[in-house]
Coordinates of N, CA, C and O and ligand atoms in Angstrom, one line a residue:
M1 N 6.1 -21.1 -19.9 CA 4.5 -21.0 -19.5 C 3.9 -22.0 -19.9 O 3.7 -21.9 -21.3
Q2 N 3.0 -23.0 -19.1 CA 2.2 -23.4 -19.9 C 1.1 -23.3 -19.1 O 0.7 -24.0 -18.0
V3 N 0.2 -22.7 -19.8 CA -1.3 -22.5 -19.3 C -2.4 -23.7 -19.8 O -2.3 -23.4 -21.0
N4 N -3.2 -23.7 -19.1 CA -4.2 -24.5 -19.4 C -5.5 -23.5 -19.7 O -6.3 -23.4 -18.7
V5 N -5.6 -23.0 -21.0 CA -6.4 -22.0 -21.1 C -7.6 -22.3 -21.3 O -8.3 -21.5 -20.7
S6 N -8.1 -23.4 -21.6 CA -9.8 -23.6 -21.8 C -10.0 -23.8 -20.1 O -11.2 -23.5 -19.7
G7 N -9.1 -24.4 -19.5 CA -9.6 -24.7 -17.9 C -9.6 -23.5 -17.1 O -10.5 -23.2 -16.3
T8 N -8.6 -22.4 -17.4 CA -8.2 -21.3 -17.0 C -9.7 -20.2 -17.2 O -10.3 -19.5 -16.4
R9 N -10.2 -20.4 -18.3 CA -11.5 -19.6 -19.0 C -12.5 -20.2 -18.1 O -13.3 -19.3 -17.8
E10 N -12.6 -21.4 -18.1 CA -14.1 -21.9 -17.3 C -13.9 -21.6 -15.8 O -14.8 -21.4 -15.5
F11 N -12.6 -21.5 -15.6 CA -12.5 -21.1 -13.9 C -12.9 -19.8 -13.9 O -13.6 -19.2 -12.9
Y12 N -12.7 -19.0 -14.6 CA -13.3 -17.7 -14.6 C -14.5 -17.5 -15.0 O -15.3 -16.4 -14.4
H13 N -15.1 -18.0 -15.6 CA -16.4 -18.3 -15.8 C -17.3 -18.6 -14.6 O -18.2 -18.1 -14.2
S14 N -16.4 -19.1 -13.6 CA -17.2 -19.9 -12.6 C -17.3 -18.8 -11.3 O -17.7 -19.0 -10.3
I15 N -16.5 -17.8 -11.7 CA -16.4 -16.6 -10.7 C -17.5 -15.7 -10.8 O -17.5 -15.1 -11.8
T16 N -18.1 -15.8 -9.8 CA -19.5 -14.4 -9.6 C -19.1 -13.3 -9.4 O -18.3 -13.3 -8.2
E17 N -19.9 -12.5 -9.8 CA -19.4 -11.0 -9.5 C -19.6 -11.0 -7.8 O -18.8 -10.0 -7.4
S18 N -20.5 -11.6 -7.5 CA -20.6 -11.1 -5.9 C -19.6 -11.9 -4.8 O -19.7 -11.4 -3.8
S19 N -18.6 -12.7 -5.8 CA -17.3 -13.1 -4.6 C -16.0 -12.1 -4.9 O -15.4 -12.2 -4.5
L20 N -16.6 -10.9 -5.8 CA -15.2 -10.3 -6.3 C -15.3 -9.1 -5.1 O -16.4 -8.8 -4.1
C21 N -14.2 -8.6 -4.7 CA -14.0 -7.5 -3.8 C -14.9 -6.3 -4.0 O -15.0 -5.8 -4.9
D22 N -15.7 -5.9 -3.0 CA -16.7 -4.8 -3.3 C -16.1 -3.4 -2.7 O -16.7 -2.5 -2.7
C23 N -14.8 -3.2 -2.6 CA -14.2 -2.0 -2.1 C -14.0 -1.0 -3.3 O -14.0 -1.5 -4.3
G24 N -14.1 0.2 -2.9 CA -14.0 1.3 -4.0 C -13.0 1.2 -5.0 O -13.3 1.4 -6.2
Y25 N -11.5 0.9 -4.3 CA -10.6 0.8 -5.4 C -10.6 -0.3 -6.4 O -10.4 -0.4 -7.3
C26 N -11.0 -1.6 -5.9 CA -11.2 -2.8 -6.7 C -12.6 -2.6 -7.8 O -12.4 -2.7 -8.8
R27 N -13.7 -1.7 -7.3 CA -14.7 -1.5 -8.3 C -14.1 -0.5 -9.4 O -14.5 -0.8 -10.4
N28 N -13.5 0.6 -9.0 CA -12.9 1.3 -9.9 C -12.0 0.6 -10.9 O -11.9 1.1 -12.2
Y29 N -11.3 -0.5 -10.5 CA -10.3 -1.2 -11.6 C -10.9 -1.8 -12.2 O -11.0 -1.7 -13.6
R30 N -12.1 -2.7 -11.7 CA -13.1 -3.7 -12.9 C -13.9 -2.5 -13.8 O -14.0 -3.4 -15.0
L31 N -14.1 -1.5 -13.3 CA -15.0 -0.6 -14.3 C -14.1 0.0 -15.4 O -14.7 -0.1 -16.5
Q32 N -12.8 0.1 -15.3 CA -12.2 0.7 -16.5 C -10.9 0.0 -16.9 O -10.6 0.1 -18.1
V33 N -10.6 -0.9 -16.3 CA -9.2 -1.7 -16.6 C -9.2 -2.1 -18.2 O -8.1 -2.0 -19.0
K34 N -10.2 -2.6 -18.6 CA -10.4 -3.5 -19.9 C -10.2 -2.2 -21.0 O -9.5 -2.6 -21.8
S35 N -11.1 -1.1 -20.7 CA -11.5 -0.3 -21.8 C -10.1 0.6 -21.7 O -9.5 1.0 -22.8
A36 N -9.2 0.9 -20.9 CA -7.7 1.6 -20.5 C -6.7 0.9 -21.0 O -5.8 1.5 -21.5
F37 N -6.8 -0.6 -20.8 CA -5.6 -1.1 -21.2 C -6.2 -2.6 -22.2 O -5.9 -3.6 -21.7
P38 N -6.6 -2.5 -23.5 CA -7.0 -3.3 -24.2 C -6.1 -4.2 -24.5 O -6.5 -5.5 -24.7
D39 N -4.7 -4.0 -24.6 CA -3.8 -4.5 -25.1 C -3.4 -5.7 -23.8 O -3.1 -7.0 -24.3
V40 N -3.7 -5.2 -22.6 CA -3.3 -6.2 -21.3 C -4.7 -7.0 -21.5 O -4.4 -8.4 -21.2
A41 N -5.6 -6.9 -21.6 CA -6.9 -7.4 -21.6 C -6.9 -8.7 -22.7 O -7.0 -9.5 -22.1
M42 N -6.4 -8.0 -23.8 CA -6.2 -9.0 -24.7 C -4.9 -10.4 -24.4 O -5.4 -11.6 -25.0
Y43 N -4.1 -9.6 -24.1 CA -3.2 -10.8 -23.5 C -3.5 -12.0 -22.7 O -3.1 -13.0 -22.7
L44 N -4.3 -11.3 -21.3 CA -4.6 -12.0 -20.7 C -5.6 -13.2 -20.9 O -5.8 -14.2 -20.9
D45 N -6.6 -12.4 -21.7 CA -7.9 -13.4 -22.4 C -7.0 -14.5 -23.5 O -7.4 -15.4 -23.3
S46 N -5.9 -14.2 -23.9 CA -5.5 -15.4 -24.9 C -4.8 -16.4 -24.0 O -4.7 -17.7 -24.2
L47 N -4.6 -16.0 -22.4 CA -4.4 -17.4 -21.5 C -5.7 -17.5 -20.8 O -5.6 -18.4 -20.0
G48 N -6.7 -17.2 -21.3 CA -8.0 -17.5 -20.7 C -8.4 -16.9 -19.3 O -9.4 -16.9 -18.6
I49 N -7.6 -16.0 -19.1 CA -7.9 -14.7 -18.0 C -8.8 -13.8 -18.3 O -8.2 -13.0 -19.3
D50 N -10.0 -13.4 -17.5 CA -10.5 -12.1 -17.3 C -10.1 -11.1 -16.7 O -10.0 -11.4 -15.5
I51 N -9.6 -10.2 -17.6 CA -8.9 -9.0 -16.7 C -9.9 -8.2 -15.7 O -9.4 -7.7 -14.5
E52 N -11.4 -8.3 -15.5 CA -12.0 -7.9 -14.7 C -12.4 -8.7 -13.4 O -13.2 -8.2 -12.5
K53 N -11.6 -9.8 -13.4 CA -11.8 -10.9 -12.2 C -10.4 -11.0 -11.6 O -10.1 -12.2 -11.3
P54 N -9.8 -10.0 -10.9 CA -8.4 -10.0 -10.5 C -8.5 -10.8 -8.9 O -9.5 -10.8 -8.5
L55 N -7.4 -11.4 -8.6 CA -7.2 -12.3 -7.5 C -7.3 -11.1 -6.2 O -7.7 -11.3 -5.3
E56 N -6.2 -10.0 -6.5 CA -5.8 -9.2 -5.8 C -5.2 -7.8 -6.7 O -4.6 -7.7 -7.8
T57 N -5.7 -6.8 -6.3 CA -5.0 -5.6 -6.9 C -4.3 -4.7 -5.5 O -4.9 -4.7 -4.6
S58 N -3.6 -4.2 -5.8 CA -2.5 -3.3 -4.7 C -2.8 -2.0 -5.0 O -1.7 -1.2 -5.4
P59 N -3.8 -1.2 -4.7 CA -3.6 0.3 -4.9 C -2.8 0.9 -3.8 O -3.0 0.5 -2.7
L60 N -2.4 2.4 -4.5 CA -1.6 3.3 -3.6 C -2.6 4.2 -3.6 O -3.8 4.3 -3.9
E61 N -2.4 5.4 -2.8 CA -3.5 6.3 -2.5 C -3.2 7.2 -3.8 O -2.6 7.5 -4.4
P62 N -4.9 7.7 -4.0 CA -4.8 8.4 -5.5 C -4.2 9.9 -5.2 O -3.8 10.3 -4.2
D63 N -3.5 10.1 -6.3 CA -2.5 11.4 -6.1 C -3.4 12.7 -6.4 O -4.5 12.5 -6.6
E64 N -2.9 14.0 -6.5 CA -3.3 15.1 -6.3 C -3.9 15.2 -7.8 O -5.1 16.1 -7.9
N65 N -3.6 14.7 -8.9 CA -4.6 14.5 -10.0 C -5.7 13.5 -10.2 O -6.6 13.7 -11.1
G66 N -5.7 13.1 -9.1 CA -7.0 12.0 -8.9 C -6.8 10.8 -9.6 O -7.6 10.0 -10.2
M67 N -5.5 10.4 -10.0 CA -4.8 9.2 -10.3 C -4.6 8.0 -9.4 O -4.2 8.2 -8.5
L68 N -5.1 6.7 -9.7 CA -4.7 6.0 -8.6 C -3.9 4.7 -9.2 O -4.0 4.5 -10.2
E69 N -2.9 4.5 -8.8 CA -2.0 3.7 -9.4 C -2.1 2.4 -8.6 O -2.4 2.0 -7.4
Y70 N -2.1 1.1 -9.3 CA -2.4 -0.2 -8.8 C -0.8 -0.6 -9.0 O -0.5 -0.9 -9.9
C71 N -0.2 -0.8 -7.8 CA 1.3 -1.3 -8.0 C 1.4 -2.7 -8.3 O 2.4 -3.1 -8.6
C72 N 0.2 -3.3 -8.2 CA 0.1 -5.1 -8.5 C -1.0 -5.7 -8.7 O -2.1 -5.6 -7.8
C73 N -1.2 -6.0 -9.9 CA -2.4 -6.9 -10.2 C -2.2 -8.0 -10.2 O -1.6 -8.8 -11.1
Q74 N -2.8 -8.9 -9.8 CA -2.6 -10.4 -9.5 C -3.7 -11.2 -10.0 O -5.0 -11.0 -9.7
Y75 N -3.7 -12.5 -10.7 CA -4.6 -13.1 -11.5 C -4.0 -14.7 -11.4 O -2.9 -15.0 -11.7
I76 N -4.9 -15.5 -11.1 CA -4.7 -17.0 -11.1 C -5.0 -17.4 -12.3 O -5.6 -16.8 -13.5
A77 N -4.1 -18.3 -13.0 CA -4.1 -19.2 -14.1 C -4.0 -20.4 -13.8 O -2.6 -20.9 -12.8
L78 N -4.2 -21.6 -14.5 CA -4.1 -22.9 -14.2 C -3.1 -23.4 -15.2 O -3.0 -22.9 -16.2
G79 N -1.9 -24.1 -14.4 CA -0.7 -24.6 -15.3 C 0.3 -24.2 -14.6 O 0.3 -24.3 -13.2
S80 N 1.5 -24.0 -15.3 CA 2.6 -23.7 -14.2 C 3.6 -22.5 -15.3 O 3.1 -22.5 -16.6
C81 N 4.6 -22.4 -14.3 CA 4.9 -20.9 -15.2 C 6.3 -20.9 -14.6 O 6.6 -21.2 -13.2
E82 N 7.4 -21.0 -15.4 CA 8.8 -20.6 -14.9 C 8.7 -19.6 -14.3 O 8.6 -18.6 -14.5
P83 N 10.1 -19.6 -13.2 CA 10.2 -18.3 -12.3 C 11.0 -17.3 -13.3 O 10.6 -15.8 -13.0
E84 N 11.3 -17.5 -14.1 CA 12.0 -16.5 -15.3 C 11.3 -16.0 -16.0 O 11.6 -14.9 -16.8
Y85 N 9.8 -16.3 -16.2 CA 9.1 -15.8 -17.1 C 8.7 -14.3 -16.9 O 8.9 -13.6 -16.0
H86 N 8.9 -13.7 -18.0 CA 8.8 -12.0 -18.3 C 8.0 -11.6 -19.2 O 8.6 -12.3 -20.5
H87 N 7.2 -10.8 -19.3 CA 6.8 -10.2 -20.5 C 6.5 -8.8 -20.6 O 6.1 -8.4 -19.2
K88 N 6.3 -8.1 -21.5 CA 6.1 -6.6 -21.3 C 5.1 -6.1 -22.5 O 5.2 -6.5 -23.7
I89 N 4.3 -5.3 -22.0 CA 3.2 -4.6 -23.0 C 3.5 -3.0 -23.0 O 3.1 -2.7 -21.7
A90 N 3.9 -2.4 -23.4 CA 4.5 -0.9 -23.1 C 4.9 -0.8 -22.3 O 6.1 -1.7 -22.0
D91 N 4.9 -0.1 -21.0 CA 5.6 -0.1 -19.9 C 5.2 -0.9 -18.7 O 5.7 -0.8 -17.5
I92 N 4.3 -1.6 -18.8 CA 3.7 -2.8 -18.0 C 4.2 -4.0 -17.9 O 4.5 -4.9 -19.1
E93 N 5.1 -4.5 -16.9 CA 5.8 -5.7 -16.8 C 4.8 -6.7 -16.0 O 4.1 -6.8 -15.1
F94 N 4.9 -8.1 -16.7 CA 4.5 -9.2 -16.2 C 5.4 -10.1 -15.7 O 6.5 -10.2 -16.3
R95 N 5.1 -10.8 -14.7 CA 5.9 -11.9 -13.9 C 5.1 -13.0 -13.4 O 3.6 -12.6 -12.8
A96 N 6.0 -14.2 -12.8 CA 5.1 -15.0 -11.9 C 5.3 -14.4 -10.3 O 6.2 -14.0 -10.0
A97 N 4.0 -14.1 -9.7 CA 4.0 -13.6 -8.5 C 4.7 -14.7 -7.6 O 4.5 -15.9 -7.8
T98 N 5.5 -14.3 -6.4 CA 5.9 -15.1 -5.6 C 5.1 -14.9 -4.0 O 5.5 -15.9 -3.2
S99 N 4.2 -13.8 -4.1 CA 3.6 -13.6 -2.8 C 2.3 -13.3 -2.9 O 2.2 -12.3 -3.9
Y100 N 1.3 -14.0 -2.6 CA -0.2 -13.3 -3.2 C -1.2 -14.4 -1.9 O -0.4 -15.2 -1.2
P101 N -2.3 -13.8 -1.9 CA -3.2 -14.5 -0.9 C -3.6 -16.0 -1.4 O -3.2 -16.2 -2.5
S102 N -4.1 -16.3 -0.3 CA -4.3 -17.8 -0.5 C -5.4 -18.3 -1.7 O -6.2 -17.3 -1.9
T103 N -5.5 -19.0 -2.6 CA -6.2 -19.3 -3.6 C -7.4 -20.2 -3.6 O -8.1 -20.3 -4.3
G104 N -7.0 -21.2 -2.7 CA -8.0 -22.1 -2.3 C -8.1 -23.1 -3.7 O -9.2 -23.9 -3.6
I105 N -7.2 -23.2 -4.4 CA -7.3 -24.2 -5.7 C -6.2 -25.3 -5.3 O -5.3 -25.3 -5.0
E106 N -7.0 -26.6 -6.0 CA -6.1 -27.7 -5.5 C -5.3 -27.9 -6.8 O -4.1 -28.4 -6.5
Q107 N -5.9 -27.8 -7.7 CA -4.9 -28.3 -9.2 C -3.8 -27.2 -9.4 O -3.6 -26.1 -9.0
A108 N -2.7 -27.8 -10.1 CA -1.7 -27.0 -10.5 C -1.9 -25.6 -11.1 O -3.0 -25.4 -12.0
H109 N -1.7 -24.7 -10.3 CA -1.8 -23.1 -10.8 C -0.6 -22.2 -10.3 O 0.2 -22.6 -10.0
F110 N -0.7 -21.2 -10.8 CA 0.3 -20.3 -10.7 C -0.4 -18.8 -10.6 O -1.8 -18.5 -11.0
V111 N 0.3 -17.7 -10.2 CA -0.3 -16.4 -9.9 C 0.5 -15.6 -10.7 O 1.5 -15.2 -10.8
L112 N -0.3 -14.9 -11.8 CA 0.7 -14.2 -12.7 C 0.2 -12.7 -11.9 O -1.0 -12.3 -11.7
E113 N 1.4 -11.6 -12.3 CA 1.2 -10.4 -11.7 C 1.8 -9.3 -12.8 O 2.5 -9.6 -13.4
F114 N 0.9 -8.2 -12.7 CA 1.7 -7.2 -13.4 C 1.4 -5.6 -13.0 O 0.8 -5.4 -12.1
S115 N 2.6 -4.8 -13.4 CA 2.4 -3.6 -12.9 C 3.3 -2.6 -13.9 O 4.1 -3.0 -14.7
P116 N 3.1 -1.2 -13.9 CA 2.0 -0.4 -12.9 C 0.8 -0.3 -13.8 O 0.5 -0.2 -14.9
I117 N -0.5 -0.5 -13.3 CA -1.7 0.2 -13.8 C -2.3 1.5 -13.2 O -2.3 1.5 -12.1
K118 N -2.4 2.4 -14.1 CA -2.9 3.5 -13.7 C -4.4 4.0 -14.2 O -4.2 4.0 -15.4
L119 N -4.9 4.3 -13.4 CA -6.1 4.7 -13.8 C -7.0 5.8 -12.9 O -6.7 6.3 -11.8
K120 N -7.9 6.6 -13.5 CA -8.4 7.6 -13.1 C -9.5 7.3 -11.7 O -10.1 6.1 -12.0
Y121 N -9.2 8.0 -10.5 CA -10.0 7.1 -9.6 C -11.7 8.0 -9.8 O -11.8 9.4 -9.6
L122 N -12.7 7.4 -9.7 CA -13.9 8.0 -10.3 C -14.5 8.0 -8.9 O -15.7 8.9 -9.0
R123 N -14.2 7.4 -8.2 CA -15.2 7.2 -6.8 C -16.5 7.4 -6.7 O -17.3 7.1 -7.8
Ligands
ZN1 ZN1 -10.7 -4.3 -2.7

């Protein structure tokens, strides 16, 4: 994996709060993910990625205990990534995404994804 860390960091700085998804599940994610998964946040930060600014999260329905699983959390990174890339933190698996929404970015980039992330649904 070849990440342009400073470029990626700059990119995340340029993302404004108002451009992020405003749905309840996404707000729930942004509110808690950093404190609930500090190791993941730190790993992403080492790549220049802000964990509170995902490209896409894919929440399932909250379960009977009010826990919400995000089965896929995707983040843009500037640079390139080999398809075999794999990283693991506890039971959370990281890989290069093959399917994701349009990023609108011209320069070389890829999308990193990881799962599963489980958070309490605060609503
Ligand atoms: Zn959303």
